[in-house]
PDB file of C-alpha atoms in Angstrom:
ATOM      1  CA  UNK A   1       4.380  24.906  11.649  1.00 76.00           C
ATOM      2  CA  UNK A   2       5.439  22.517   8.876  1.00 80.00           C
ATOM      3  CA  UNK A   3       5.278  19.603  11.302  1.00 82.00           C
ATOM      4  CA  UNK A   4       1.694  20.541  12.197  1.00 83.00           C
ATOM      5  CA  UNK A   5       0.701  20.598   8.524  1.00 86.00           C
ATOM      6  CA  UNK A   6       2.352  17.222   7.916  1.00 86.00           C
ATOM      7  CA  UNK A   7       0.660  15.761  10.988  1.00 86.00           C
ATOM      8  CA  UNK A   8      -2.737  17.040   9.846  1.00 87.00           C
ATOM      9  CA  UNK A   9      -2.251  15.595   6.364  1.00 88.00           C
ATOM     10  CA  UNK A  10      -1.197  12.226   7.772  1.00 88.00           C
ATOM     11  CA  UNK A  11      -4.239  12.185  10.093  1.00 87.00           C
ATOM     12  CA  UNK A  12      -6.542  12.878   7.145  1.00 87.00           C
ATOM     13  CA  UNK A  13      -4.925  10.153   5.040  1.00 87.00           C
ATOM     14  CA  UNK A  14      -5.050   7.615   7.851  1.00 87.00           C
ATOM     15  CA  UNK A  15      -8.720   8.227   8.631  1.00 85.00           C
ATOM     16  CA  UNK A  16      -9.641   8.024   4.944  1.00 84.00           C
ATOM     17  CA  UNK A  17      -7.636   4.816   4.566  1.00 85.00           C
ATOM     18  CA  UNK A  18      -9.207   3.181   7.608  1.00 84.00           C
ATOM     19  CA  UNK A  19     -12.746   4.182   6.681  1.00 81.00           C
ATOM     20  CA  UNK A  20     -12.374   2.974   3.095  1.00 80.00           C
ATOM     21  CA  UNK A  21     -10.956  -0.316   4.405  1.00 80.00           C
ATOM     22  CA  UNK A  22     -13.961  -0.716   6.689  1.00 79.00           C
ATOM     23  CA  UNK A  23     -16.298   0.035   3.777  1.00 77.00           C
ATOM     24  CA  UNK A  24     -14.558  -2.552   1.603  1.00 75.00           C
ATOM     25  CA  UNK A  25     -14.274  -5.202   4.286  1.00 74.00           C
ATOM     26  CA  UNK A  26     -17.767  -5.021   5.771  1.00 71.00           C
ATOM     27  CA  UNK A  27     -20.405  -4.968   3.101  1.00 66.00           C
ATOM     28  CA  UNK A  28     -23.300  -4.639   5.553  1.00 59.00           C
ATOM     29  CA  UNK A  29     -22.858  -1.185   7.045  1.00 67.00           C
ATOM     30  CA  UNK A  30     -20.996   1.417   5.063  1.00 72.00           C
ATOM     31  CA  UNK A  31     -19.496   4.587   6.466  1.00 71.00           C
ATOM     32  CA  UNK A  32     -20.979   7.551   4.660  1.00 75.00           C
ATOM     33  CA  UNK A  33     -18.844  10.410   3.435  1.00 74.00           C
ATOM     34  CA  UNK A  34     -20.589  12.797   5.821  1.00 82.00           C
ATOM     35  CA  UNK A  35     -19.500  10.674   8.782  1.00 81.00           C
ATOM     36  CA  UNK A  36     -15.955  10.552   7.396  1.00 79.00           C
ATOM     37  CA  UNK A  37     -15.837  14.335   7.169  1.00 83.00           C
ATOM     38  CA  UNK A  38     -17.132  14.775  10.712  1.00 87.00           C
ATOM     39  CA  UNK A  39     -14.619  12.256  12.030  1.00 85.00           C
ATOM     40  CA  UNK A  40     -11.761  14.029  10.268  1.00 85.00           C
ATOM     41  CA  UNK A  41     -12.932  17.423  11.515  1.00 88.00           C
ATOM     42  CA  UNK A  42     -13.232  16.308  15.131  1.00 89.00           C
ATOM     43  CA  UNK A  43      -9.849  14.565  15.231  1.00 88.00           C
ATOM     44  CA  UNK A  44      -8.123  17.534  13.578  1.00 87.00           C
ATOM     45  CA  UNK A  45      -9.902  19.947  15.901  1.00 89.00           C
ATOM     46  CA  UNK A  46      -8.766  18.024  18.979  1.00 88.00           C
ATOM     47  CA  UNK A  47      -5.136  17.748  17.824  1.00 85.00           C
ATOM     48  CA  UNK A  48      -4.936  21.403  16.768  1.00 85.00           C
ATOM     49  CA  UNK A  49      -6.557  22.663  19.992  1.00 86.00           C
ATOM     50  CA  UNK A  50      -4.072  20.688  22.048  1.00 83.00           C
ATOM     51  CA  UNK A  51      -1.229  22.050  19.910  1.00 83.00           C
ATOM     52  CA  UNK A  52      -2.262  25.705  20.045  1.00 83.00           C
ATOM     53  CA  UNK A  53      -3.413  25.893  23.672  1.00 84.00           C
ATOM     54  CA  UNK A  54      -0.475  23.977  25.142  1.00 79.00           C
ATOM     55  CA  UNK A  55       2.309  26.217  23.926  1.00 72.00           C
ATOM     56  CA  UNK A  56       4.829  24.831  26.411  1.00 79.00           C
ATOM     57  CA  UNK A  57       4.622  21.222  25.127  1.00 76.00           C
ATOM     58  CA  UNK A  58       3.715  21.765  21.472  1.00 74.00           C
ATOM     59  CA  UNK A  59       6.673  19.773  20.112  1.00 79.00           C
ATOM     60  CA  UNK A  60       5.922  16.821  22.372  1.00 82.00           C
ATOM     61  CA  UNK A  61       2.278  16.933  21.319  1.00 82.00           C
ATOM     62  CA  UNK A  62       3.156  16.684  17.640  1.00 83.00           C
ATOM     63  CA  UNK A  63       5.790  14.034  18.221  1.00 84.00           C
ATOM     64  CA  UNK A  64       3.454  11.869  20.267  1.00 86.00           C
ATOM     65  CA  UNK A  65       0.622  12.251  17.745  1.00 86.00           C
ATOM     66  CA  UNK A  66       3.007  11.255  14.944  1.00 86.00           C
ATOM     67  CA  UNK A  67       4.098   8.220  16.935  1.00 89.00           C
ATOM     68  CA  UNK A  68       0.451   7.253  17.469  1.00 89.00           C
ATOM     69  CA  UNK A  69      -0.210   7.644  13.734  1.00 89.00           C
ATOM     70  CA  UNK A  70       2.863   5.552  12.998  1.00 90.00           C
ATOM     71  CA  UNK A  71       1.737   2.799  15.371  1.00 91.00           C
ATOM     72  CA  UNK A  72      -1.788   2.690  13.933  1.00 90.00           C
ATOM     73  CA  UNK A  73      -0.397   2.568  10.410  1.00 90.00           C
ATOM     74  CA  UNK A  74       2.009  -0.267  11.231  1.00 91.00           C
ATOM     75  CA  UNK A  75      -0.809  -2.252  12.873  1.00 90.00           C
ATOM     76  CA  UNK A  76      -2.950  -1.624   9.789  1.00 89.00           C
ATOM     77  CA  UNK A  77      -0.168  -2.885   7.505  1.00 89.00           C
ATOM     78  CA  UNK A  78       0.370  -6.010   9.620  1.00 89.00           C
ATOM     79  CA  UNK A  79      -3.368  -6.726   9.678  1.00 86.00           C
ATOM     80  CA  UNK A  80      -3.562  -6.455   5.906  1.00 85.00           C
ATOM     81  CA  UNK A  81      -0.434  -8.568   5.475  1.00 87.00           C
ATOM     82  CA  UNK A  82      -1.792 -11.454   7.523  1.00 86.00           C
ATOM     83  CA  UNK A  83      -5.235 -11.112   5.949  1.00 83.00           C
ATOM     84  CA  UNK A  84      -3.609 -11.237   2.511  1.00 83.00           C
ATOM     85  CA  UNK A  85      -1.737 -14.406   3.429  1.00 84.00           C
ATOM     86  CA  UNK A  86      -4.616 -16.288   5.045  1.00 85.00           C
ATOM     87  CA  UNK A  87      -7.699 -15.015   3.196  1.00 78.00           C
ATOM     88  CA  UNK A  88      -6.185 -14.561  -0.285  1.00 71.00           C
ATOM     89  CA  UNK A  89      -8.320 -11.594  -1.305  1.00 71.00           C
ATOM     90  CA  UNK A  90      -6.856  -8.966  -3.608  1.00 70.00           C
ATOM     91  CA  UNK A  91      -7.979  -5.792  -1.910  1.00 73.00           C
ATOM     92  CA  UNK A  92      -5.861  -6.522   1.175  1.00 80.00           C
ATOM     93  CA  UNK A  93      -2.714  -6.079  -0.916  1.00 81.00           C
ATOM     94  CA  UNK A  94      -3.945  -2.734  -2.194  1.00 82.00           C
ATOM     95  CA  UNK A  95      -4.529  -1.438   1.323  1.00 83.00           C
ATOM     96  CA  UNK A  96      -1.190  -2.798   2.497  1.00 85.00           C
ATOM     97  CA  UNK A  97       0.637  -0.878  -0.237  1.00 86.00           C
ATOM     98  CA  UNK A  98      -1.338   2.292   0.541  1.00 86.00           C
ATOM     99  CA  UNK A  99      -0.486   1.905   4.226  1.00 87.00           C
ATOM    100  CA  UNK A 100       3.208   1.594   3.382  1.00 89.00           C
ATOM    101  CA  UNK A 101       3.009   4.721   1.227  1.00 88.00           C
ATOM    102  CA  UNK A 102       1.268   6.642   3.992  1.00 88.00           C
ATOM    103  CA  UNK A 103       4.159   5.864   6.369  1.00 89.00           C
ATOM    104  CA  UNK A 104       6.258   8.479   4.582  1.00 88.00           C
ATOM    105  CA  UNK A 105       4.691  11.563   6.205  1.00 87.00           C
ATOM    106  CA  UNK A 106       4.934  10.465   9.865  1.00 87.00           C
ATOM    107  CA  UNK A 107       8.509   9.229   9.323  1.00 88.00           C
ATOM    108  CA  UNK A 108       9.449  12.534   7.699  1.00 88.00           C
ATOM    109  CA  UNK A 109       8.024  14.631  10.508  1.00 86.00           C
ATOM    110  CA  UNK A 110       9.628  12.421  13.188  1.00 85.00           C
ATOM    111  CA  UNK A 111      12.978  12.746  11.423  1.00 87.00           C
ATOM    112  CA  UNK A 112      12.544  16.530  11.352  1.00 85.00           C
ATOM    113  CA  UNK A 113      12.189  16.440  15.150  1.00 83.00           C
ATOM    114  CA  UNK A 114      15.265  14.222  15.386  1.00 83.00           C
ATOM    115  CA  UNK A 115      17.332  16.549  13.214  1.00 84.00           C
ATOM    116  CA  UNK A 116      16.359  19.470  15.410  1.00 81.00           C
ATOM    117  CA  UNK A 117      18.118  17.809  18.333  1.00 77.00           C
ATOM    118  CA  UNK A 118      21.477  17.496  16.567  1.00 79.00           C
ATOM    119  CA  UNK A 119      24.117  20.094  17.379  1.00 80.00           C
ATOM    120  CA  UNK A 120      24.611  22.759  14.709  1.00 74.00           C
ATOM    121  CA  UNK A 121      27.971  23.063  13.103  1.00 51.00           C
TER     122      UNK A 121
END
């Protein structure tokens, strides 16, 4: 259950980070907070329905969703890193640091799955 809570928190943080980056980067069309909330609700609803209704593969569901979150976050960090180097704007560094900080939750939950596989004793 703790892994599900950590996965949900990391999904919320990632969606908020990506939507605020899009708002900062594109000045023409901003994502409203109502759209952010609906996006978060739908993604969390889909992940939690898959987790609760597929009781046979619930660990694999959480592990794969954490790996997807990890991959998206690493791509986001690399995008901001190269944008910081070539475009020299300050807000790319801020989002790169936030992306690195948000890597903690998916790594922690993946390591909890890895520690579960070790023999006891």
